[in-house]
Coordinates of C-alpha atoms in Angstrom, one line a residue:
M1 CA 0.3 0.0 -0.3
S2 CA 1.4 3.4 -0.8
T3 CA 2.5 5.7 2.0
I4 CA 0.4 8.5 2.8
K5 CA 2.5 11.9 3.4
G6 CA 5.9 10.0 3.9
R7 CA 4.8 7.5 6.4
Q8 CA 3.8 4.0 6.1
P9 CA -0.1 3.7 7.0
T10 CA -1.0 2.0 10.2
A11 CA -3.5 -0.3 11.0
D12 CA -6.2 2.3 11.5
D13 CA -5.5 3.8 8.1
E14 CA -5.9 0.3 6.4
N15 CA -8.8 -0.2 8.5
C16 CA -10.3 3.4 7.3
F17 CA -9.6 2.5 3.8
A18 CA -10.9 -0.7 4.1
S19 CA -14.2 0.5 5.6
I20 CA -14.5 3.0 2.2
L21 CA -14.0 0.2 0.0
E22 CA -17.1 -1.3 1.6
A23 CA -19.3 1.3 1.2
V24 CA -18.4 2.9 -2.1
P25 CA -21.6 2.2 -4.4
D26 CA -19.2 1.3 -7.2
F27 CA -17.5 -1.9 -8.1
V28 CA -14.4 -2.4 -6.9
A29 CA -12.0 -5.7 -7.3
S30 CA -8.3 -6.6 -7.6
A31 CA -6.5 -9.4 -8.9
D32 CA -3.0 -11.1 -8.9
G33 CA -0.6 -11.4 -11.8
Q34 CA -2.2 -14.8 -12.9
G35 CA -5.9 -13.1 -13.0
R36 CA -7.0 -14.6 -9.6
V37 CA -9.7 -12.6 -8.1
L38 CA -8.1 -11.1 -5.0
Y39 CA -11.1 -8.7 -3.8
L40 CA -14.3 -8.0 -4.4
N41 CA -16.5 -5.2 -2.6
P42 CA -20.1 -5.1 -1.8
A43 CA -21.1 -3.3 -4.6
A44 CA -19.3 -5.1 -7.1
R45 CA -20.9 -8.4 -5.7
R46 CA -24.3 -6.9 -6.1
M47 CA -23.7 -6.1 -9.8
L48 CA -22.4 -9.8 -10.5
H49 CA -25.1 -11.1 -8.3
L50 CA -22.8 -13.2 -6.0
S51 CA -23.5 -13.9 -2.6
D52 CA -21.8 -12.4 0.4
D53 CA -20.5 -15.6 1.5
M54 CA -19.0 -16.7 -1.9
D55 CA -15.2 -17.1 -1.8
V56 CA -13.6 -15.1 -4.7
A57 CA -10.7 -16.9 -4.9
K58 CA -12.5 -19.6 -6.7
L59 CA -12.8 -16.8 -9.5
G60 CA -10.7 -15.6 -12.5
I61 CA -10.9 -12.4 -13.5
A62 CA -12.0 -13.7 -17.0
A63 CA -15.3 -14.8 -15.5
L64 CA -16.2 -11.2 -14.5
H65 CA -16.1 -10.2 -18.3
P66 CA -17.9 -11.2 -21.4
A67 CA -15.5 -12.4 -24.1
W68 CA -15.3 -8.8 -26.2
A69 CA -14.6 -7.3 -22.9
L70 CA -12.1 -9.4 -21.4
A71 CA -10.2 -9.4 -24.8
R72 CA -10.5 -5.5 -24.7
L73 CA -9.3 -5.4 -21.1
I74 CA -6.1 -8.0 -21.6
N75 CA -5.3 -6.4 -25.0
E76 CA -5.9 -2.9 -24.5
A77 CA -6.4 -2.0 -21.0
I78 CA -4.0 -3.6 -19.0
P79 CA -0.9 -3.2 -21.2
H80 CA -2.0 0.7 -21.4
A81 CA -2.2 0.9 -17.5
I82 CA 1.5 -1.0 -17.3
R83 CA 2.7 1.9 -19.6
H84 CA 1.0 4.6 -18.3
G85 CA -0.5 3.8 -14.9
R86 CA -4.7 3.9 -15.7
W87 CA -6.4 3.4 -18.6
E88 CA -10.5 4.0 -18.3
G89 CA -13.4 3.3 -21.0
E90 CA -16.5 1.6 -21.8
S91 CA -16.5 -2.1 -20.9
A92 CA -18.9 -4.6 -19.5
L93 CA -19.0 -7.1 -16.5
L94 CA -21.1 -10.5 -16.9
A95 CA -22.9 -11.7 -13.7
A96 CA -23.6 -14.8 -12.5
D97 CA -26.9 -15.1 -14.3
G98 CA -25.2 -14.4 -17.6
V99 CA -26.6 -10.7 -17.8
E100 CA -24.1 -8.1 -19.4
V101 CA -23.5 -5.0 -17.1
S102 CA -22.6 -2.2 -18.9
V103 CA -19.6 0.2 -17.5
W104 CA -17.2 2.5 -17.3
Q105 CA -14.4 1.6 -16.4
I106 CA -11.1 2.4 -14.6
V107 CA -8.1 -0.1 -14.7
L108 CA -4.8 0.2 -12.7
A109 CA -1.9 -2.0 -13.0
T110 CA 1.2 -2.5 -10.4
C111 CA 4.5 -4.7 -11.4
H112 CA 6.9 -6.4 -9.8
Q113 CA 10.6 -5.0 -10.3
N114 CA 11.2 -7.8 -13.3
G115 CA 8.3 -6.0 -14.8
Q116 CA 5.7 -8.5 -14.4
L117 CA 2.7 -7.6 -13.6
A118 CA 1.8 -8.1 -9.7
T119 CA -1.9 -7.0 -9.6
T120 CA -4.9 -5.4 -11.7
S121 CA -7.3 -3.6 -10.0
I122 CA -10.6 -2.2 -11.6
I123 CA -13.2 0.4 -10.4
A124 CA -16.5 0.3 -12.4
Q125 CA -19.5 2.4 -12.6
D126 CA -22.7 1.0 -13.8
V127 CA -24.0 3.1 -16.7
R128 CA -26.8 1.1 -17.8
E129 CA -29.6 3.5 -16.9
R130 CA -27.1 6.5 -18.4
K131 CA -27.0 4.4 -21.6
K132 CA -30.8 4.0 -21.6
V133 CA -31.3 7.4 -21.7
E134 CA -28.6 7.6 -23.9
E135 CA -29.8 5.4 -26.3
A136 CA -33.7 6.9 -25.8
L137 CA -32.4 10.2 -26.9
R138 CA -30.7 9.0 -29.8
W139 CA -33.8 7.2 -30.8
A140 CA -35.7 10.5 -30.1
A141 CA -33.3 12.9 -32.4
D142 CA -33.9 10.3 -35.3
H143 CA -37.4 9.2 -34.6
D144 CA -41.0 10.3 -34.8
S145 CA -42.3 10.6 -31.4
L146 CA -45.6 9.8 -32.4
T147 CA -45.5 7.1 -35.2
G148 CA -42.1 5.5 -34.6
V149 CA -40.7 6.0 -38.4
Y150 CA -37.8 8.2 -38.9
N151 CA -38.2 12.2 -38.9
R152 CA -37.2 15.0 -41.1
R153 CA -33.4 15.0 -39.7
R154 CA -33.1 11.5 -40.3
L155 CA -34.5 11.1 -43.2
T156 CA -32.0 13.9 -44.5
E157 CA -29.3 12.3 -43.1
E158 CA -29.8 9.1 -45.0
I159 CA -30.4 11.2 -48.4
E160 CA -27.1 13.1 -47.9
R161 CA -25.4 9.6 -46.8
W162 CA -26.5 8.3 -50.4
I163 CA -25.4 11.3 -52.4
A164 CA -22.1 11.4 -50.8
G165 CA -21.9 7.7 -51.6
W166 CA -21.9 8.3 -54.9
G167 CA -18.4 10.1 -55.3
G168 CA -19.8 12.7 -57.2
Q169 CA -20.9 10.4 -59.9
R170 CA -24.4 10.4 -61.6
A171 CA -27.0 8.7 -59.2
E172 CA -29.3 6.2 -60.9
G173 CA -32.7 5.4 -59.0
A174 CA -32.7 7.3 -56.0
V175 CA -36.5 9.2 -55.8
L176 CA -38.1 10.9 -53.0
L177 CA -41.9 10.7 -52.7
L178 CA -43.7 12.8 -50.7
I179 CA -46.9 12.2 -49.4
D180 CA -49.5 14.9 -48.2
L181 CA -52.7 13.7 -46.7
D182 CA -55.8 14.8 -48.3
D183 CA -58.2 17.0 -46.0
F184 CA -56.6 15.6 -42.7
K185 CA -57.4 18.6 -41.0
S186 CA -61.2 17.9 -41.2
I187 CA -60.6 14.4 -38.5
N188 CA -58.7 16.9 -36.2
D189 CA -61.9 19.0 -36.3
T190 CA -64.6 16.7 -36.2
L191 CA -63.6 14.0 -33.7
G192 CA -60.4 15.7 -32.2
H193 CA -56.6 15.3 -32.4
E194 CA -56.6 12.0 -30.6
A195 CA -58.7 10.5 -33.2
G196 CA -56.0 12.3 -36.0
D197 CA -53.3 10.8 -34.0
L198 CA -54.3 7.3 -33.8
H199 CA -55.0 7.1 -37.2
L200 CA -51.8 8.4 -38.2
M201 CA -49.7 5.9 -36.0
R202 CA -51.7 3.0 -37.5
L203 CA -51.5 4.3 -41.2
S204 CA -47.7 4.8 -40.8
S205 CA -47.3 0.9 -39.9
A206 CA -49.9 0.4 -42.6
L207 CA -47.0 2.0 -45.2
R208 CA -44.2 0.3 -42.8
R209 CA -45.5 -3.1 -44.1
L210 CA -46.4 -2.3 -47.5
L211 CA -42.6 -0.7 -48.5
S212 CA -39.6 -2.7 -49.0
S213 CA -36.7 -3.3 -46.8
E214 CA -34.5 -0.7 -48.6
A215 CA -37.3 2.0 -48.4
I216 CA -37.1 4.8 -45.6
L217 CA -40.2 6.3 -44.4
A218 CA -40.4 9.2 -42.5
R219 CA -42.8 11.6 -40.8
L220 CA -42.2 15.2 -41.7
G221 CA -44.5 16.5 -39.1
G222 CA -48.4 17.1 -39.2
D223 CA -50.1 14.8 -41.9
E224 CA -46.8 14.6 -44.4
F225 CA -44.7 11.8 -44.9
A226 CA -41.8 11.1 -47.2
V227 CA -40.3 7.8 -48.5
F228 CA -36.9 7.3 -50.0
L229 CA -36.4 4.8 -52.5
P230 CA -32.5 4.3 -53.0
Q231 CA -33.2 2.1 -55.9
S232 CA -36.0 2.3 -58.1
N233 CA -36.9 2.4 -61.8
L234 CA -39.6 4.6 -63.4
Q235 CA -42.3 1.5 -63.4
Q236 CA -41.3 0.7 -59.7
V237 CA -41.8 4.3 -58.7
S238 CA -45.2 4.0 -59.9
S239 CA -46.1 1.0 -59.1
T240 CA -45.0 1.9 -55.2
A241 CA -46.9 5.3 -55.8
Q242 CA -50.2 3.7 -56.8
R243 CA -49.7 1.1 -53.9
L244 CA -49.3 3.7 -51.4
L245 CA -52.4 5.5 -52.6
D246 CA -54.5 2.5 -52.2
V247 CA -53.3 1.3 -48.7
I248 CA -53.9 4.7 -47.6
R249 CA -57.2 5.1 -49.4
K250 CA -58.6 1.6 -47.7
H251 CA -57.0 2.1 -44.5
R252 CA -59.5 2.6 -41.7
T253 CA -59.2 3.3 -38.2
T254 CA -62.4 3.0 -35.8
V255 CA -62.7 5.8 -33.5
D256 CA -65.9 5.8 -31.2
G257 CA -67.6 4.0 -34.0
F258 CA -66.7 6.2 -36.4
D259 CA -64.5 4.8 -39.6
V260 CA -61.7 7.3 -40.1
S261 CA -60.3 7.3 -43.4
T262 CA -58.4 9.8 -45.9
T263 CA -56.8 10.1 -49.4
A264 CA -53.3 11.3 -50.4
S265 CA -51.4 13.5 -52.7
I266 CA -48.4 12.0 -53.3
G267 CA -45.2 13.6 -55.6
S268 CA -42.4 12.1 -56.6
A269 CA -38.6 13.3 -57.5
P270 CA -35.8 11.8 -59.0
L271 CA -32.4 12.4 -57.3
S272 CA -29.6 12.5 -60.0
G273 CA -26.9 14.7 -61.3
P274 CA -23.9 15.4 -59.7
Q275 CA -25.3 18.7 -58.4
A276 CA -28.3 17.0 -56.3
D277 CA -28.8 18.2 -53.1
T278 CA -31.2 17.2 -50.4
A279 CA -33.2 20.8 -50.2
S280 CA -33.6 20.5 -54.4
L281 CA -34.9 16.9 -53.4
L282 CA -37.7 17.8 -51.6
S283 CA -38.1 21.1 -53.0
H284 CA -38.8 19.2 -56.1
A285 CA -41.0 16.5 -54.6
D286 CA -43.1 19.1 -52.8
I287 CA -43.5 20.8 -56.1
A288 CA -45.1 17.9 -57.7
M289 CA -46.9 17.2 -54.3
Y290 CA -49.1 20.2 -54.8
E291 CA -49.4 19.3 -58.6
A292 CA -50.9 16.1 -57.3
K293 CA -53.0 18.3 -54.4
S294 CA -54.1 20.9 -56.9
N295 CA -55.7 17.8 -59.4
G296 CA -58.0 16.6 -56.7
G297 CA -56.1 14.7 -54.5
D298 CA -56.0 10.8 -54.4
T299 CA -53.1 11.0 -57.2
Y300 CA -49.4 11.4 -57.5
A301 CA -47.7 13.7 -59.8
V302 CA -43.9 13.3 -60.7
F303 CA -41.3 16.5 -61.0
S304 CA -40.1 17.7 -64.2
P305 CA -38.5 21.1 -65.2
A306 CA -41.4 21.7 -67.2
L307 CA -44.1 21.1 -63.9
A308 CA -41.7 23.3 -61.9
R309 CA -42.3 26.3 -64.7
M310 CA -45.8 25.6 -65.0
V311 CA -46.1 26.2 -61.2
Q312 CA -43.8 29.2 -60.7
D313 CA -46.4 31.0 -63.6
R314 CA -49.6 29.9 -61.4
A315 CA -47.9 31.5 -58.3
T316 CA -47.0 34.2 -60.6
W317 CA -50.5 34.5 -61.8
K318 CA -51.8 34.2 -58.2
R319 CA -49.6 37.3 -56.9
R320 CA -51.1 39.4 -60.1
L321 CA -54.4 38.2 -59.2
R322 CA -54.2 38.9 -55.9
R323 CA -52.9 42.5 -56.4
A324 CA -55.6 43.1 -59.3
L325 CA -58.2 42.6 -56.5
D326 CA -56.2 45.0 -53.8
D327 CA -55.4 47.6 -56.5
G328 CA -58.8 47.4 -58.5
L329 CA -57.1 46.6 -61.8
F330 CA -59.8 44.6 -62.8
E331 CA -61.3 46.1 -65.9
L332 CA -64.8 45.6 -67.8
H333 CA -65.5 45.1 -71.4
A334 CA -68.8 44.1 -72.6
Q335 CA -70.3 42.7 -75.9
P336 CA -74.0 43.3 -76.8
I337 CA -77.0 40.6 -76.8
V338 CA -79.4 41.9 -79.8
H339 CA -82.7 40.9 -80.6
L340 CA -82.6 38.5 -84.2
A341 CA -85.5 40.2 -85.3
D342 CA -84.4 43.8 -85.4
G343 CA -80.7 44.0 -84.4
A344 CA -81.9 46.2 -81.0
V345 CA -79.5 45.7 -78.1
H346 CA -81.1 43.9 -75.8
A347 CA -78.8 43.6 -73.1
L348 CA -74.7 43.9 -72.5
E349 CA -72.9 40.9 -71.4
L350 CA -69.8 42.0 -69.0
L351 CA -66.2 40.7 -69.6
T352 CA -63.7 40.9 -66.9
R353 CA -59.8 41.6 -67.8
V354 CA -56.7 42.3 -65.8
R355 CA -55.1 45.5 -66.5
D356 CA -51.1 45.3 -65.3
P357 CA -49.9 48.2 -63.9
D358 CA -47.5 48.3 -67.1
G359 CA -50.6 48.3 -69.3
A360 CA -50.8 44.9 -70.5
L361 CA -54.4 43.4 -70.9
F362 CA -54.9 39.8 -70.2
Y363 CA -57.8 38.1 -70.7
P364 CA -60.0 35.0 -68.7
G365 CA -58.4 32.3 -71.1
E366 CA -54.8 33.3 -69.2
W367 CA -56.1 33.7 -65.9
L368 CA -59.7 32.0 -65.4
S369 CA -58.5 28.6 -64.4
I370 CA -55.8 30.5 -62.3
A371 CA -58.5 32.2 -60.2
E372 CA -60.2 28.9 -59.8
R373 CA -57.7 26.9 -58.4
F374 CA -56.6 29.4 -56.1
N375 CA -59.9 30.2 -54.9
L376 CA -60.1 33.6 -56.1
I377 CA -62.8 33.5 -58.4
R378 CA -65.5 34.3 -55.9
E379 CA -64.0 37.6 -54.6
I380 CA -63.7 38.3 -58.7
D381 CA -67.0 37.6 -59.3
H382 CA -68.1 39.6 -56.2
V383 CA -66.1 42.7 -57.6
V384 CA -67.9 42.3 -61.0
M385 CA -71.4 42.3 -59.3
K386 CA -70.8 45.2 -57.2
R387 CA -69.5 46.9 -60.9
A388 CA -72.7 46.0 -62.1
I389 CA -75.0 47.1 -60.0
D390 CA -73.0 50.3 -59.8
I391 CA -73.9 50.6 -63.8
L392 CA -77.2 50.0 -63.4
G393 CA -77.6 52.6 -60.3
D394 CA -75.8 55.4 -62.7
A395 CA -77.5 55.0 -65.4
R396 CA -81.3 55.5 -63.4
V397 CA -79.5 58.5 -61.6
S398 CA -78.2 59.8 -65.3
G399 CA -81.0 59.0 -67.3
R400 CA -78.8 57.1 -69.5
P401 CA -80.5 54.8 -72.1
A402 CA -82.0 51.3 -69.8
V403 CA -80.2 48.4 -70.9
N404 CA -80.0 44.9 -68.9
I405 CA -76.9 43.6 -67.8
C406 CA -75.3 40.0 -67.8
V407 CA -72.7 39.4 -65.0
N408 CA -71.0 35.7 -65.2
V409 CA -71.0 33.8 -62.2
S410 CA -68.4 31.0 -61.6
G411 CA -70.1 27.5 -59.8
A412 CA -67.5 28.6 -57.3
S413 CA -69.5 31.8 -56.4
L414 CA -73.2 29.4 -55.2
D415 CA -72.9 31.3 -51.9
E416 CA -74.8 33.7 -50.2
G417 CA -72.1 36.1 -50.1
L418 CA -73.1 37.2 -53.7
I419 CA -77.2 37.1 -53.5
E420 CA -76.1 39.6 -49.7
I421 CA -74.7 41.6 -52.4
V422 CA -77.9 41.9 -54.8
R423 CA -80.3 42.2 -51.7
G424 CA -78.3 45.1 -50.0
A425 CA -78.0 47.2 -53.0
A426 CA -82.0 46.8 -54.1
A427 CA -82.4 47.7 -50.5
R428 CA -80.0 50.5 -50.6
D429 CA -79.8 52.0 -53.8
G430 CA -83.2 51.3 -55.2
L431 CA -81.6 48.8 -57.8
I432 CA -83.9 47.6 -60.2
P433 CA -83.3 44.0 -60.4
E434 CA -85.1 42.7 -63.4
R435 CA -82.3 44.5 -65.5
L436 CA -79.9 42.2 -63.6
C437 CA -79.2 39.0 -65.4
V438 CA -76.9 36.2 -63.8
E439 CA -75.5 33.9 -66.2
L440 CA -74.3 30.8 -64.5
P441 CA -72.2 28.2 -66.7
D442 CA -74.2 24.9 -67.6
V443 CA -71.4 22.6 -66.5
A444 CA -71.5 24.1 -63.1
A445 CA -75.2 24.0 -62.8
I446 CA -75.5 20.7 -63.7
A447 CA -73.1 19.4 -61.8
H448 CA -75.0 20.4 -58.8
V449 CA -78.5 20.7 -59.8
E450 CA -80.0 20.9 -56.3
T451 CA -77.9 23.6 -54.7
A452 CA -77.9 25.6 -58.4
S453 CA -81.5 25.4 -58.2
A454 CA -82.0 26.8 -55.0
Y455 CA -79.5 29.6 -55.6
L456 CA -81.1 30.4 -59.0
Q457 CA -84.6 30.6 -57.4
K458 CA -83.2 33.1 -54.8
L459 CA -81.9 35.1 -57.3
K460 CA -85.2 34.9 -59.1
D461 CA -87.2 35.8 -55.6
L462 CA -85.2 38.8 -55.8
G463 CA -86.5 39.7 -59.3
C464 CA -83.1 39.2 -61.1
L465 CA -82.8 37.2 -64.4
V466 CA -81.0 34.0 -64.7
A467 CA -79.5 32.6 -67.8
L468 CA -77.7 29.2 -68.3
D469 CA -74.7 30.0 -70.1
D470 CA -73.1 27.9 -72.6
F471 CA -75.7 25.8 -72.6
G472 CA -75.1 22.0 -74.3
I473 CA -71.7 21.2 -73.2
G474 CA -73.2 19.3 -69.8
F475 CA -74.1 15.6 -70.2
N476 CA -78.0 16.0 -68.7
S477 CA -78.4 19.6 -70.4
L478 CA -81.8 18.8 -71.8
D479 CA -83.0 17.2 -68.4
G480 CA -81.4 20.0 -66.3
L481 CA -83.6 22.6 -68.4
K482 CA -86.2 21.6 -66.8
R483 CA -85.2 21.4 -63.1
L484 CA -83.4 24.8 -63.2
P485 CA -85.3 28.0 -62.9
S486 CA -84.5 30.6 -65.6
D487 CA -85.2 33.1 -67.8
Y488 CA -82.8 32.5 -70.8
V489 CA -80.9 29.8 -72.5
K490 CA -77.5 30.8 -74.3
I491 CA -76.4 28.1 -76.9
E492 CA -72.5 27.4 -77.0
G493 CA -70.8 28.8 -79.6
R494 CA -69.6 25.6 -81.0
F495 CA -73.2 24.7 -82.3
T496 CA -73.8 28.3 -84.0
R497 CA -70.7 28.7 -86.0
S498 CA -71.3 25.3 -88.1
L499 CA -75.2 25.4 -88.3
H500 CA -75.0 26.1 -92.2
N501 CA -72.8 22.8 -93.0
N502 CA -73.3 20.4 -90.1
A503 CA -76.5 18.7 -89.6
S504 CA -76.2 17.3 -86.1
D505 CA -75.3 20.6 -84.5
K506 CA -78.6 22.3 -86.5
I507 CA -80.6 19.2 -84.7
M508 CA -79.3 19.9 -81.4
A509 CA -79.7 23.7 -81.9
K510 CA -83.0 23.3 -82.5
A511 CA -83.8 20.4 -79.7
I512 CA -82.6 23.0 -77.2
I513 CA -84.5 25.9 -78.8
D514 CA -87.6 24.2 -78.7
V515 CA -87.5 22.8 -75.5
A516 CA -86.7 25.9 -73.9
H517 CA -89.6 27.7 -75.5
A518 CA -91.8 25.0 -74.4
L519 CA -90.5 25.6 -71.0
G520 CA -91.1 29.4 -71.2
K521 CA -87.8 30.7 -71.9
R522 CA -86.1 32.8 -74.2
V523 CA -83.2 31.4 -76.0
V524 CA -79.4 33.5 -76.9
A525 CA -77.5 32.2 -79.5
E526 CA -73.6 32.8 -78.9
G527 CA -71.0 32.9 -81.0
V528 CA -72.8 34.3 -84.5
E529 CA -70.0 35.3 -86.7
D530 CA -71.6 35.2 -90.0
E531 CA -75.1 36.2 -92.1
R532 CA -75.5 32.3 -92.8
A533 CA -75.7 31.5 -88.9
L534 CA -78.0 34.3 -88.6
N535 CA -80.1 33.2 -91.0
V536 CA -80.4 29.7 -89.8
L537 CA -80.6 30.7 -86.2
K538 CA -83.6 32.9 -87.3
D539 CA -85.2 29.7 -89.2
L540 CA -85.0 28.1 -86.3
G541 CA -86.7 30.3 -83.7
A542 CA -83.5 31.4 -81.5
D543 CA -84.8 34.8 -79.8
Y544 CA -81.4 36.8 -79.4
G545 CA -77.9 36.6 -80.9
Q546 CA -74.3 37.4 -79.5
G547 CA -70.9 37.5 -81.8
F548 CA -68.7 39.1 -83.7
L549 CA -71.2 39.7 -86.3
F550 CA -72.9 41.9 -84.0
A551 CA -70.0 43.7 -82.4
R552 CA -66.7 42.8 -80.6
P553 CA -66.2 43.2 -77.0
Q554 CA -65.3 46.6 -76.3
P555 CA -64.2 48.7 -73.1
L556 CA -67.6 49.1 -71.0
D557 CA -67.2 52.9 -70.6
D558 CA -66.8 53.0 -74.7
I559 CA -70.1 51.3 -75.1
L560 CA -71.9 53.3 -72.6
A561 CA -70.9 56.3 -74.3
T562 CA -71.6 55.4 -77.5
M563 CA -75.4 54.4 -76.3
Q564 CA -75.5 57.8 -75.1
A565 CA -74.6 59.8 -77.9
K566 CA -77.2 57.7 -80.1
A567 CA -79.9 58.5 -77.6
A568 CA -79.1 62.5 -77.9

């Protein structure tokens, strides 16, 4: 035993040291140069599941370690301790019942004067609980706490590891699928977040069972998942995406007697090229996923540069339309609707244009689908309706010649908002409703017959006129005609442009005119471009016409000024 401050330890000192060794909670053991155990403190006996009266002389130090830890002790720890006095590091002990105990171990070694190993002393701390905590922290760093699949951080790490493995060369077959559940919010809103969480947990298990062992499934947050396919061709990606859609669509989670289910939108993006990176891959898959969602969901889309340009164009148009709404940049043009009998102007159909600050004028064909896609069309319809009411009000006050005003309304605007605009104007400004005609596209009306019928009836109850626009392109148009309350039927221009040389179109036009008249409705023929079509329409009994033969669309203010001048 070493000296203490230059003196040999006394018996009391040794008793004190022995008491300390017996009391410490850590493993303490010593062995001779041949590995025979000389001493085990009580903590060591407890850690190894040894009885207090067991003779440790029967134990060898080899028996206290599992094979891998013994090899490290003999080949690394003891030689290092002989050279430097001590070694420490992670190791393990082997309990009597075969349980491996993870420890942080300190090894001390003493040698005889001839250099031979005299004793080995081991001090070890049980780190099993610490390792459990560390393992739990490592798991939490890599996994989604709700579903148990990988999280965004680990997914990014796996993709970056895959990219690094290319060595800067082009990769073939690596694909990311981004999955977003359609209308998942409604589950949380109607049944609560616990129901939504349960569905996500069970759905993620179903996705894991579907995917191969090479595929990496991650939850990115909320109702968004990702699947990284390290090796896959185009056909395999398409098949995997379809099977994912099918599993998601068919999966049911029962909550309080209700079956919870949803569909998904999936975006696919390939990882290829020497400049590929994780951020670009996620961005590309996100673009494709939103394209799938904008197409109604329950489908998947594949990223391409052309798709990226199209999405960028849509985003540009969305900003342009938003600015037009905020800054009043919608401009009204109009086209007359005339009596076929005498050519007199019966009404003006308002046509909406977008005027950019730089002066460029954009027609509906360039932006209408974007307005519908981003749910801006209702606001636009409201703006146009308010302007139409203002025009009618100005005519009443100024004494300008009275003319009917026709306003096109999208099927997306079938709500109370537009009704309230008309009702409020009638009560506040003395609007004469019968001068206002609301045109509803036939396809929109037929697709929602009951809703459209109730909506149109409310307008008629206010005194407004109603027209079914583009009539003839809906699958059940003639059947819908008798079910929808309307004053006018507008025959779609594709029929009128070829009436003089297409017997089928002539038969269809005649059928629409006859049925409409039988139901007490008047008929407007759109797209009248020449005298031949005009003569046929007169023979068939159409009431009104609209088209380039009579007038091209012009700025509304110009038309109103011309009408004012003629009246004077």
